XYZ file of C-alpha atoms in Angstrom:
742
model
C 0.000 0.000 0.000
C 0.872 3.668 -0.151
C 0.875 6.447 2.428
C -2.298 7.760 0.760
C -4.170 4.575 1.592
C -4.150 3.292 -1.965
C -2.773 0.049 -3.337
C 0.163 -0.416 -5.656
C -0.991 -3.245 -7.930
C 1.677 -5.306 -9.685
C 2.058 -4.916 -13.406
C -0.192 -7.076 -15.560
C 2.502 -9.585 -16.465
C 3.424 -10.009 -12.766
C -0.038 -10.215 -11.236
C -0.841 -13.915 -11.719
C 2.331 -15.595 -12.903
C 3.972 -16.175 -9.521
C 0.901 -17.672 -7.874
C -0.015 -19.840 -10.816
C 3.525 -21.136 -11.179
C 3.407 -22.103 -7.502
C 0.217 -24.094 -8.097
C -2.527 -21.590 -7.219
C -5.788 -22.103 -9.103
C -7.659 -19.074 -7.721
C -6.960 -15.370 -7.339
C -9.060 -13.437 -4.822
C -8.920 -9.698 -5.560
C -10.441 -7.381 -2.956
C -9.345 -4.218 -4.709
C -10.460 -2.110 -7.631
C -10.113 1.131 -9.546
C -12.489 4.010 -10.277
C -12.713 3.360 -14.020
C -15.875 1.878 -15.516
C -14.207 1.323 -18.908
C -12.928 -2.068 -20.017
C -9.229 -1.260 -19.522
C -5.983 -3.168 -19.783
C -6.519 -4.593 -16.278
C -9.833 -6.194 -17.229
C -8.222 -7.302 -20.479
C -5.357 -8.963 -18.632
C -7.715 -10.788 -16.230
C -9.613 -12.139 -19.242
C -6.434 -12.922 -21.169
C -4.726 -14.899 -18.411
C -7.922 -16.836 -17.692
C -8.004 -17.737 -21.376
C -4.377 -18.904 -21.446
C -4.579 -20.811 -18.136
C -8.096 -22.179 -18.370
C -8.017 -23.867 -14.950
C -7.261 -20.556 -13.185
C -10.251 -18.622 -11.814
C -9.982 -14.988 -10.647
C -12.659 -13.756 -8.220
C -13.031 -9.990 -7.814
C -14.910 -7.862 -5.298
C -17.709 -5.886 -6.954
C -16.993 -2.789 -4.864
C -18.789 -0.816 -2.176
C -20.160 2.037 -4.272
C -23.778 0.969 -4.723
C -25.500 3.218 -2.152
C -26.175 6.953 -2.432
C -26.253 8.218 1.152
C -27.548 11.626 0.061
C -30.723 10.234 -1.490
C -31.018 6.851 0.186
C -31.123 5.193 -3.240
C -28.971 2.837 -5.257
C -26.186 3.686 -7.707
C -26.330 1.564 -10.843
C -23.298 1.104 -13.076
C -20.999 1.325 -10.050
C -18.824 -1.728 -10.813
C -15.327 -0.759 -11.915
C -12.108 -2.387 -13.087
C -11.166 -5.191 -12.847
C -14.513 -6.453 -11.517
C -16.132 -5.805 -14.899
C -13.943 -8.402 -16.659
C -15.745 -11.278 -18.405
C -13.850 -14.353 -17.212
C -13.917 -13.594 -13.499
C -16.554 -14.157 -10.841
C -17.608 -10.700 -9.684
C -18.846 -10.958 -6.095
C -21.385 -8.691 -4.427
C -22.299 -8.732 -0.734
C -25.398 -9.772 1.189
C -26.035 -9.299 4.854
C -24.829 -12.047 7.159
C -26.682 -13.869 9.920
C -26.593 -14.548 13.652
C -24.230 -12.435 15.699
C -22.705 -10.971 12.524
C -25.576 -8.527 11.910
C -27.047 -5.555 13.749
C -30.488 -5.568 15.289
C -32.915 -4.672 12.511
C -30.865 -6.137 9.685
C -32.815 -8.787 7.780
C -30.092 -11.348 7.077
C -28.727 -13.553 4.300
C -31.555 -13.072 1.811
C -31.015 -9.330 1.543
C -28.356 -7.467 -0.390
C -26.080 -5.149 1.558
C -26.997 -1.620 0.525
C -23.379 -0.669 -0.300
C -22.794 -3.549 -2.730
C -21.895 -2.189 -6.188
C -24.203 -2.840 -9.094
C -24.046 -3.232 -12.853
C -24.472 -3.032 -15.720
C -21.112 -2.589 -17.400
C -20.795 0.025 -20.139
C -21.286 -2.627 -22.827
C -24.459 -3.907 -21.158
C -23.234 -7.034 -19.372
C -24.982 -7.956 -16.122
C -22.905 -7.680 -12.948
C -22.174 -8.802 -10.269
C -22.171 -12.504 -11.096
C -23.024 -13.742 -7.630
C -23.399 -12.523 -4.034
C -22.194 -13.880 -0.687
C -22.288 -12.822 2.984
C -20.260 -9.639 3.493
C -21.977 -7.547 6.141
C -20.536 -8.428 8.568
C -17.807 -11.114 8.596
C -15.339 -11.896 11.370
C -11.862 -12.015 9.903
C -8.211 -11.773 10.810
C -7.261 -8.573 12.598
C -3.627 -8.642 13.610
C -2.581 -6.585 16.650
C 0.102 -3.985 16.023
C 3.339 -4.673 17.880
C 2.098 -8.078 19.040
C 3.467 -11.494 18.132
C 1.583 -14.784 18.326
C -1.930 -13.355 18.441
C -4.665 -16.007 18.431
C -8.395 -16.281 17.929
C -10.555 -16.369 21.060
C -11.101 -19.681 22.860
C -14.894 -19.563 22.473
C -17.254 -18.057 19.842
C -18.874 -15.911 22.522
C -15.674 -13.910 22.688
C -15.757 -13.042 18.966
C -16.327 -9.357 18.189
C -19.742 -8.143 17.077
C -20.194 -5.930 13.966
C -17.748 -3.002 13.709
C -15.824 -4.211 16.741
C -12.160 -4.958 16.983
C -10.965 -7.325 19.664
C -8.661 -5.888 22.270
C -7.392 -9.300 23.200
C -7.511 -11.431 20.065
C -6.342 -11.205 16.453
C -9.807 -10.946 14.931
C -12.086 -8.121 13.834
C -15.523 -7.721 12.305
C -15.680 -6.026 8.896
C -18.132 -5.484 6.070
C -17.683 -5.092 2.330
C -17.577 -7.027 -0.913
C -13.931 -7.538 0.041
C -15.240 -9.883 2.732
C -17.732 -11.633 0.449
C -15.076 -12.376 -2.182
C -12.793 -14.618 -0.083
C -15.916 -16.412 1.195
C -16.751 -17.205 -2.424
C -13.149 -18.100 -3.280
C -13.092 -20.672 -0.497
C -16.351 -22.111 -1.771
C -14.905 -22.322 -5.288
C -11.917 -24.226 -3.900
C -14.301 -26.776 -2.386
C -15.952 -27.223 -5.776
C -12.571 -27.912 -7.352
C -11.755 -30.411 -4.603
C -15.085 -32.149 -5.293
C -14.023 -32.961 -8.860
C -10.355 -33.676 -8.195
C -11.115 -36.180 -5.405
C -13.754 -38.097 -7.344
C -16.904 -37.016 -5.504
C -18.662 -36.560 -8.842
C -21.314 -37.689 -9.693
C -22.654 -39.479 -6.598
C -21.413 -37.066 -3.941
C -19.254 -39.656 -2.181
C -15.501 -39.192 -2.083
C -13.526 -41.541 -4.304
C -16.540 -43.278 -5.858
C -16.556 -41.296 -9.088
C -14.176 -40.486 -11.884
C -11.647 -37.848 -10.791
C -11.428 -34.775 -12.985
C -7.803 -33.848 -12.291
C -7.905 -30.362 -13.799
C -11.437 -28.919 -13.874
C -11.653 -25.744 -15.892
C -12.403 -22.386 -14.343
C -15.544 -22.265 -16.501
C -16.797 -25.486 -14.904
C -16.251 -24.203 -11.367
C -17.929 -20.902 -12.215
C -20.853 -22.729 -13.815
C -21.346 -24.880 -10.701
C -21.524 -21.833 -8.423
C -23.847 -19.859 -10.695
C -26.071 -22.866 -11.352
C -26.657 -23.466 -7.653
C -26.996 -19.835 -6.571
C -30.276 -19.012 -4.841
C -32.613 -16.048 -5.248
C -32.582 -13.307 -2.643
C -35.576 -11.244 -1.550
C -34.414 -7.668 -1.743
C -31.950 -4.982 -0.739
C -32.294 -3.312 2.658
C -31.446 0.316 1.948
C -32.150 1.486 5.507
C -33.621 -0.162 8.567
C -37.094 0.822 7.359
C -36.747 0.737 3.543
C -36.464 -2.502 1.572
C -36.360 -2.585 -2.232
C -37.257 -5.808 -4.097
C -34.799 -7.431 -6.518
C -35.225 -10.111 -9.164
C -33.131 -12.894 -10.650
C -30.641 -11.817 -13.329
C -30.875 -8.126 -12.477
C -27.879 -5.894 -11.744
C -28.282 -6.179 -7.979
C -27.558 -9.864 -7.353
C -27.779 -11.461 -10.839
C -27.611 -15.267 -10.353
C -28.128 -14.963 -6.591
C -26.432 -16.008 -3.347
C -23.929 -18.872 -3.271
C -25.224 -22.119 -1.825
C -23.035 -25.201 -2.055
C -25.854 -27.547 -0.984
C -27.884 -26.590 -4.057
C -24.851 -26.657 -6.367
C -23.512 -30.227 -6.176
C -24.827 -33.659 -5.272
C -23.742 -34.559 -1.713
C -24.709 -37.952 -0.322
C -26.821 -37.574 2.788
C -27.265 -33.813 2.288
C -29.407 -33.585 -0.860
C -30.997 -35.943 -3.373
C -30.767 -34.337 -6.813
C -28.533 -35.471 -9.674
C -25.646 -33.470 -11.135
C -24.296 -33.742 -14.660
C -21.311 -31.744 -15.920
C -19.572 -31.411 -19.273
C -16.217 -29.664 -19.310
C -14.114 -28.218 -22.131
C -16.638 -29.183 -24.787
C -15.453 -27.663 -28.084
C -18.086 -25.758 -30.057
C -17.645 -24.550 -33.635
C -19.528 -21.741 -35.294
C -23.058 -22.698 -36.317
C -23.015 -26.020 -34.473
C -25.647 -27.245 -32.034
C -25.303 -29.708 -29.130
C -28.372 -31.392 -27.667
C -28.822 -32.897 -24.191
C -32.057 -34.591 -23.033
C -33.325 -35.178 -19.487
C -36.148 -37.377 -18.229
C -37.452 -36.302 -14.817
C -37.879 -39.315 -12.531
C -39.071 -39.422 -8.954
C -39.470 -36.110 -7.176
C -36.629 -34.855 -5.007
C -37.006 -33.378 -1.566
C -34.153 -30.912 -2.081
C -35.358 -29.316 -5.343
C -38.296 -29.236 -7.718
C -36.378 -27.444 -10.491
C -34.235 -28.405 -13.451
C -31.340 -25.965 -13.684
C -28.790 -25.721 -16.527
C -25.902 -23.258 -16.707
C -23.550 -22.575 -19.617
C -20.218 -20.770 -19.074
C -17.291 -20.195 -21.417
C -13.961 -18.404 -21.096
C -14.323 -15.739 -23.751
C -11.304 -14.281 -25.599
C -10.207 -10.948 -24.171
C -11.689 -7.747 -25.567
C -10.025 -4.546 -26.694
C -9.616 -1.719 -24.152
C -12.605 0.586 -24.341
C -14.768 -1.995 -26.132
C -18.471 -1.247 -26.300
C -19.281 -4.808 -27.317
C -16.790 -6.874 -25.379
C -18.170 -10.356 -26.058
C -16.066 -12.047 -28.759
C -17.653 -15.512 -29.035
C -21.410 -15.777 -28.592
C -22.794 -19.114 -27.375
C -26.407 -19.597 -26.357
C -28.538 -22.093 -24.456
C -32.243 -22.934 -24.575
C -34.426 -25.440 -22.750
C -37.512 -26.989 -24.332
C -40.181 -28.990 -22.504
C -42.065 -31.825 -24.162
C -44.988 -29.465 -24.774
C -42.802 -27.388 -27.122
C -42.380 -24.343 -24.880
C -38.856 -22.935 -25.308
C -37.194 -21.050 -22.447
C -34.247 -18.693 -23.013
C -31.428 -17.941 -20.603
C -31.071 -15.258 -17.942
C -34.781 -14.435 -17.836
C -34.808 -13.124 -21.409
C -37.302 -13.754 -24.183
C -34.564 -14.235 -26.783
C -30.871 -15.157 -26.935
C -28.497 -13.314 -24.603
C -25.976 -11.575 -26.869
C -23.722 -9.887 -24.286
C -22.955 -12.257 -21.375
C -20.702 -15.318 -21.300
C -22.621 -17.010 -18.472
C -26.199 -18.180 -19.077
C -28.613 -20.066 -16.815
C -32.086 -21.526 -17.244
C -34.088 -22.780 -14.251
C -37.595 -24.181 -14.663
C -40.046 -26.136 -12.483
C -40.034 -29.871 -13.218
C -42.395 -32.681 -12.265
C -41.989 -36.470 -12.586
C -42.468 -37.598 -16.182
C -41.373 -34.338 -17.773
C -38.825 -34.459 -20.592
C -36.541 -31.511 -21.277
C -34.222 -30.835 -24.198
C -31.268 -28.531 -23.567
C -29.591 -27.063 -26.637
C -26.266 -25.244 -26.786
C -25.585 -23.172 -29.899
C -22.414 -21.786 -31.438
C -24.244 -18.633 -32.478
C -21.410 -16.340 -33.551
C -17.774 -17.300 -33.061
C -14.837 -15.136 -34.076
C -12.366 -17.963 -33.359
C -12.146 -21.453 -34.844
C -13.820 -23.020 -31.812
C -14.815 -22.198 -28.248
C -14.711 -24.573 -25.277
C -17.613 -24.416 -22.854
C -18.733 -25.938 -19.555
C -22.290 -27.081 -18.923
C -23.727 -27.951 -15.500
C -27.210 -29.432 -15.058
C -28.914 -30.326 -11.769
C -32.330 -31.838 -11.085
C -34.259 -35.036 -10.427
C -33.256 -36.935 -13.543
C -31.788 -40.280 -14.562
C -29.679 -42.537 -12.447
C -26.030 -41.607 -12.919
C -25.771 -40.354 -16.492
C -28.781 -38.919 -18.366
C -29.088 -39.383 -22.090
C -27.009 -37.102 -24.269
C -27.864 -36.877 -27.950
C -25.641 -34.421 -29.841
C -27.066 -33.527 -33.229
C -23.589 -32.793 -34.552
C -20.070 -33.548 -33.504
C -19.351 -31.924 -30.157
C -15.793 -31.105 -31.142
C -14.008 -29.648 -34.133
C -12.173 -32.044 -36.421
C -8.963 -32.713 -34.540
C -8.327 -36.315 -35.500
C -4.632 -36.988 -35.872
C -5.319 -39.203 -38.909
C -8.251 -38.882 -41.315
C -10.296 -41.935 -42.204
C -11.880 -42.850 -45.528
C -15.335 -44.323 -45.925
C -14.136 -46.717 -48.639
C -11.710 -48.466 -46.313
C -12.919 -51.509 -44.372
C -13.492 -51.084 -40.659
C -9.975 -50.966 -39.242
C -8.640 -52.521 -36.096
C -8.236 -49.834 -33.466
C -4.944 -49.144 -31.745
C -4.153 -46.314 -29.368
C -2.060 -43.578 -30.922
C 1.553 -44.562 -30.125
C 3.303 -42.373 -27.599
C 0.232 -40.267 -26.786
C 0.029 -38.765 -23.268
C -2.125 -35.920 -21.997
C -0.815 -32.531 -20.938
C 0.279 -31.538 -18.355
C -0.234 -34.729 -16.295
C 1.410 -37.198 -18.702
C -1.351 -39.833 -18.483
C -1.602 -42.335 -21.333
C -4.704 -44.065 -22.651
C -4.638 -46.721 -19.927
C -5.359 -44.010 -17.363
C -8.596 -43.144 -19.167
C -9.649 -46.795 -19.261
C -9.144 -46.998 -15.505
C -10.814 -43.713 -14.544
C -13.567 -42.884 -17.055
C -16.625 -44.477 -18.582
C -16.458 -45.891 -22.142
C -16.258 -43.069 -24.639
C -14.605 -40.863 -21.976
C -17.628 -38.577 -21.425
C -15.851 -36.705 -18.637
C -12.277 -36.421 -19.839
C -12.221 -37.102 -23.578
C -11.535 -33.423 -24.295
C -8.175 -33.490 -22.496
C -5.381 -33.122 -25.003
C -1.687 -33.766 -25.427
C 0.905 -31.004 -25.663
C 0.516 -31.100 -29.448
C -3.251 -30.614 -29.338
C -4.531 -34.179 -29.931
C -7.585 -35.010 -27.798
C -7.989 -38.203 -25.787
C -11.144 -38.920 -27.777
C -9.008 -38.933 -30.925
C -5.993 -40.790 -29.515
C -7.496 -43.556 -27.384
C -9.684 -46.407 -28.640
C -11.462 -46.533 -25.282
C -12.379 -42.881 -25.783
C -13.804 -43.465 -29.269
C -11.140 -43.455 -31.964
C -7.438 -44.159 -31.425
C -5.113 -44.911 -34.345
C -7.329 -46.469 -36.997
C -4.374 -47.903 -38.927
C -4.816 -45.527 -41.865
C -2.085 -46.151 -44.477
C 1.022 -44.140 -43.784
C 0.525 -42.135 -46.966
C -2.499 -40.440 -45.454
C -1.618 -36.892 -44.442
C -1.721 -35.956 -40.786
C -3.957 -33.073 -39.797
C -1.783 -32.164 -36.841
C 0.226 -28.969 -37.196
C 2.421 -29.963 -34.262
C 5.594 -32.002 -34.106
C 5.370 -35.664 -33.263
C 5.546 -36.587 -29.585
C 7.532 -39.655 -30.485
C 10.971 -39.836 -28.913
C 12.431 -40.408 -32.375
C 11.893 -37.246 -34.398
C 11.005 -37.690 -38.037
C 12.995 -34.683 -39.186
C 15.726 -32.382 -38.029
C 14.181 -29.115 -36.953
C 15.829 -25.778 -36.285
C 14.080 -22.916 -34.552
C 14.079 -19.713 -36.570
C 17.420 -18.073 -35.690
C 17.094 -15.021 -33.468
C 13.319 -15.206 -33.093
C 12.011 -13.250 -30.063
C 8.382 -12.300 -29.542
C 7.738 -8.563 -29.476
C 5.456 -8.510 -26.417
C 7.208 -10.520 -23.678
C 10.630 -11.174 -25.187
C 10.045 -14.936 -25.273
C 12.363 -17.126 -27.302
C 11.562 -20.549 -28.718
C 13.484 -22.085 -25.821
C 11.071 -20.382 -23.392
C 8.139 -22.096 -25.086
C 9.660 -25.516 -24.555
C 10.690 -24.644 -21.003
C 8.446 -23.401 -18.177
C 8.533 -19.630 -18.534
C 4.929 -19.018 -17.490
C 2.926 -22.023 -16.423
C 5.514 -24.358 -14.966
C 5.003 -26.530 -18.033
C 5.809 -26.097 -21.725
C 3.573 -23.453 -23.250
C 0.486 -24.645 -25.131
C 0.966 -23.224 -28.612
C -2.754 -23.602 -29.358
C -3.307 -20.787 -26.864
C -2.828 -17.122 -27.810
C 0.832 -17.523 -26.876
C 1.297 -19.509 -30.072
C 0.377 -16.443 -32.064
C 2.710 -13.976 -30.401
C 4.901 -12.556 -33.151
C 8.271 -10.915 -33.503
C 8.975 -7.487 -34.984
C 8.760 -8.870 -38.515
C 5.367 -10.482 -37.921
C 6.449 -14.139 -37.614
C 4.593 -15.925 -34.812
C 5.716 -18.722 -32.507
C 3.706 -21.366 -34.355
C 5.767 -20.530 -37.423
C 9.162 -19.975 -35.820
C 9.497 -22.606 -33.089
C 9.868 -26.355 -33.505
C 7.998 -26.938 -30.234
C 4.980 -25.206 -31.749
C 5.097 -27.106 -35.019
C 7.073 -24.473 -36.905
C 10.767 -23.996 -37.382
C 12.511 -25.340 -40.421
C 15.006 -27.820 -41.697
C 18.544 -26.472 -41.455
C 18.960 -23.652 -43.952
C 20.917 -20.490 -44.343
C 19.366 -17.056 -44.303
C 16.612 -15.501 -42.201
C 12.955 -15.932 -43.037
C 11.446 -12.553 -43.938
C 7.851 -11.554 -44.444
C 6.119 -8.776 -46.342
C 2.473 -7.826 -45.904
C 0.647 -7.863 -49.222
C 1.183 -4.380 -50.665
C -1.932 -2.253 -50.727
C -4.137 -4.819 -48.989
C -7.200 -3.462 -47.193
C -10.264 -5.075 -45.677
C -13.834 -3.985 -46.308
C -13.469 -1.237 -43.694
C -10.456 0.227 -45.462
C -8.046 -0.995 -42.789
C -4.702 -2.556 -43.604
C -2.404 -4.920 -41.756
C -1.242 -2.150 -39.410
C -4.741 -1.918 -37.913
C -4.770 -5.631 -37.121
C -1.274 -5.467 -35.676
C -2.447 -2.811 -33.209
C -6.029 -3.862 -32.472
C -6.318 -7.596 -33.155
C -2.845 -9.147 -32.839
C -4.230 -12.688 -32.465
C -6.455 -12.227 -35.537
C -9.724 -13.234 -33.859
C -11.693 -11.679 -36.742
C -9.204 -12.854 -39.340
C -11.789 -14.580 -41.542
C -13.952 -11.478 -41.702
C -14.288 -8.519 -44.001
C -12.870 -9.662 -47.339
C -13.165 -6.759 -49.798
C -12.172 -8.879 -52.774
C -8.462 -9.010 -51.924
C -8.573 -11.920 -49.484
C -8.710 -11.934 -45.701
C -6.132 -10.784 -43.198
C -5.190 -14.453 -42.708
C -3.889 -14.474 -46.267
C -2.333 -11.025 -46.464
C -0.842 -9.961 -43.108
C 2.320 -11.418 -41.635
C 1.169 -11.447 -38.002
C -1.862 -13.536 -39.009
C 0.186 -16.110 -40.910
C -0.238 -14.554 -44.348
C 1.769 -12.167 -46.484
C 4.709 -13.101 -48.670
C 7.501 -15.050 -46.989
C 10.942 -15.711 -48.358
C 14.456 -16.594 -47.255
C 16.710 -13.565 -47.235
C 19.474 -14.037 -49.806
C 18.058 -17.264 -51.257
C 18.282 -17.927 -54.999
C 14.826 -19.401 -55.396
C 11.483 -19.342 -53.622
C 11.608 -21.357 -50.420
C 8.928 -22.998 -48.391
C 8.591 -21.110 -45.153
C 7.319 -22.416 -41.825
C 4.196 -20.313 -42.322
C 0.818 -21.826 -41.572
C -0.645 -19.705 -44.336
C -1.836 -21.161 -47.619
C -0.455 -18.131 -49.505
C 2.429 -19.257 -51.762
C 5.864 -18.017 -50.836
C 7.325 -15.318 -53.114
C 11.032 -14.535 -53.316
C 11.488 -10.887 -54.304
C 15.189 -11.398 -55.024
C 14.736 -14.085 -57.660
C 14.948 -13.210 -61.334
C 11.807 -15.219 -62.075
C 8.727 -12.994 -61.727
C 5.975 -14.319 -59.491
C 2.936 -15.863 -61.101
C 0.212 -13.323 -61.832
C -2.316 -15.761 -60.429
C -0.982 -14.926 -56.994
C -0.350 -11.223 -57.592
C -1.927 -8.905 -55.040
C -4.969 -7.055 -56.243
C -7.478 -4.459 -55.231
C -11.174 -4.100 -55.905
C -13.196 -1.349 -57.595
C -16.949 -0.907 -57.086
C -19.041 -0.670 -60.245
C -19.346 2.994 -61.173
C -22.783 4.656 -61.022
C -24.394 1.542 -59.536
C -27.356 1.946 -57.196
C -30.020 -0.347 -55.778
C -33.797 -0.034 -55.757
C -33.624 2.199 -52.682
C -31.239 4.598 -54.397
C -28.252 3.518 -52.269
C -24.856 2.874 -53.837
C -21.966 0.693 -52.679
C -20.972 3.250 -50.073
C -24.073 2.337 -48.056
C -23.076 -1.315 -48.171
C -19.533 -0.362 -47.108
C -21.053 1.295 -44.050
C -23.236 -1.761 -43.354
C -21.068 -4.703 -44.512
C -22.918 -7.374 -42.583
C -26.137 -6.870 -44.563
C -24.640 -8.413 -47.703
C -25.843 -11.812 -46.567
C -29.444 -10.583 -46.311
C -29.578 -7.980 -49.070
C -26.785 -9.125 -51.392
C -29.188 -10.680 -53.901
C -31.916 -8.146 -53.264
C -33.011 -4.773 -54.547
C -31.835 -4.895 -58.162
C -32.885 -1.636 -59.859
C -31.970 -2.949 -63.279
C -28.198 -2.567 -62.945
C -27.341 -5.654 -60.929
C -27.359 -6.737 -57.287
C -24.967 -5.682 -54.494
C -23.289 -9.092 -54.683
C -22.289 -8.306 -58.259
C -21.593 -4.590 -57.995
C -19.972 -3.921 -54.612
C -16.570 -5.084 -53.404
C -17.748 -5.401 -49.815
C -20.313 -7.989 -50.954
C -17.836 -9.909 -53.098
C -18.582 -8.173 -56.386
C -17.014 -5.270 -58.239
C -13.885 -5.624 -60.350
C -10.463 -6.818 -59.216
C -7.436 -4.948 -60.523
C -3.926 -6.369 -60.381
C -1.525 -4.012 -58.648
C 1.668 -5.099 -60.318
C 0.771 -6.339 -63.805
C 2.036 -3.168 -65.482
C -1.068 -2.360 -67.499
C -3.772 -1.931 -64.832
C -5.789 -4.734 -66.384
C -9.157 -5.601 -64.931
C -10.358 -9.028 -63.892
C -14.123 -9.031 -63.559
C -15.178 -10.613 -60.288
C -18.798 -11.098 -61.275
C -20.540 -10.494 -64.607
C -22.826 -7.483 -64.459
C -26.458 -7.710 -65.404
C -27.532 -5.729 -68.446
C -29.316 -2.485 -67.505
C -32.332 -3.717 -69.417
C -32.631 -6.839 -67.310
C -34.603 -6.970 -64.103
C -37.405 -4.859 -62.666
C -37.061 -1.141 -62.008
C -39.081 -1.287 -58.780
C -39.436 -3.674 -55.878
C -42.156 -6.347 -55.841
C -44.986 -5.580 -53.426
C -43.810 -8.166 -50.922
C -40.332 -6.661 -50.622
C -39.503 -4.273 -47.772
C -40.082 -0.609 -48.477
C -37.089 0.476 -46.451
C -33.893 -1.092 -45.242
C -33.792 -2.112 -41.580
C -31.477 -0.410 -39.158
C -28.605 -2.853 -39.060
C -26.026 -0.882 -37.115
C -27.323 0.821 -33.954
C -26.200 4.378 -33.504
C -24.187 3.391 -30.485
C -22.360 0.620 -32.321
C -18.830 1.089 -33.609
C -18.368 1.946 -37.242
C -15.441 -0.470 -37.490
C -14.905 -4.073 -36.425
C -17.645 -4.233 -33.790
C -16.094 -6.835 -31.515
C -12.791 -5.041 -31.188
C -13.045 -1.274 -31.531
C -15.178 1.162 -29.525
């Protein structure tokens, strides 16, 4: 602390590393700032939680929720870092027993000072509430050594008291509620690690050695209980509701969160690290059996660790997943008390009354993903099934990660476990999964090796294994073999150092951050050096590197490349270094993944080489050697796009309107032809226009789409067409990449 009573917080890259390296899985933060913007601190909390997905930060919501001058509440009073996405933000309720004043109403009432949401981008906060007014805690005595707690509870201090004789004191604040919640989260982790799941008896279930932070968060939110109100003064009580910005999911309650033999009688089902791809749908069904004494509800909670947002973001959610629950009568219920999908939060819960004989279908959707896939955790509790309810996914629950593709024409092969496969970081082979999990590995099949191969793909017991595909079949893995006998000599790119942390390839293979080799499938794999070459390209450990060769690999961004917003590679380097929206916004010149060095594209060559060389790039863009005397093929020459001159649609709008609203091309791209063609044929942003080669010497034009003759097509809209375009970009939305720039 400082002499001014403030706190000196460690720098972002020092805040979590030491504790996590020492084995800590939780970070309890009872501090905050006065900024309501999504700043670099919130970004770092979200980023580290993404990189270390079994690490859960819990942050005090703050004590700024009460206006003493008016006796009312202050909304939007949650500040950094409590407004981060991948944390549990903890508000405070009143306590009970001797820990409250006369006249206070107790556990089911929010403490009036507890800070409230929403965040500036509309997310609901806090996530959960816990007792915080008052709590007896440590209170060391100045100039005393060996202080102890009192010998009997009757000697504990009452609210606001310090103890003159003992090292305890009574305090209030969300700073007290947060460690209460952190301790509860640690018990949830212990539940899975020690094999209490699913029956609630230690050692009888399948241990989950490394439960994700999303799973632990989902358990706590799923079991949280409604509170009745907020006691503003001794005589004024204001009602609250579930999913509002007072208490959101409610007050923590471990007895309603997990099955515990002898304490409750409901069933618990969890799914951890389930990979979801964009547009996919996973389906889970539940048959309600006998009624339970401990609950009459079916509760399902979906949580995912979302990629970090950009500082100042006004739409901070990057990957949008959604959950619904449908009863056998066809009634569909949406999450978080809404009547449609929740588009801003990365934690969603549905809780409905259930009676014996009811059947419920829970669906999880990959609604809008900016990354290739997103892992999620799902927790369901209720009076269903015996041990494992029926799960019926309508599509594959994971992206295609098989280490060896199979062909339908081949006869059914004999299955063998993938040789040498072990999971990361524990080093367990397939025999461990046979001994600890059910067939098909429903609880741990998504664990992967250091080179990104899942247990469900490596082990026959977990579904697939090595299906003895002929050796000529190409491997889909981008990583080096885990075999002790390497198949090729690999050299790291000489002199490569990432531009953010100063990491070398040796650091990736060592234990710089996590006490284990760095997972190159995480954002760390896409950290790049000053020339734009990332670790996945430069380092053998990450599947890059090269065979021994002379000269340094160089990279050039495609000259003149711009996306549909008019931004070039420099914008992505500054605002989206991990290229989360890399597949977006092609203006006819290709995406950033094909054209910008830091995203794996651009033109790569060996400095001083006599001929084009194959680089360690993951990009599909052919390498071009500027020093060679052979000109590059014009089929790969960079190009730019020109909108059709004087084009307009049936509303009188030209391509500029579509540039300003690029995401309407899908809906209106084939619409609104005024006799001179559709937007899909006329406008670059919609994939039309004309492509011009930059370096062909004669400014020749390659027509992207043939234009329709002006005489073809109607000159007015049919009667069933809309008479005006909808508002597709709210006035408060950014005019540029909406998920990254305010």
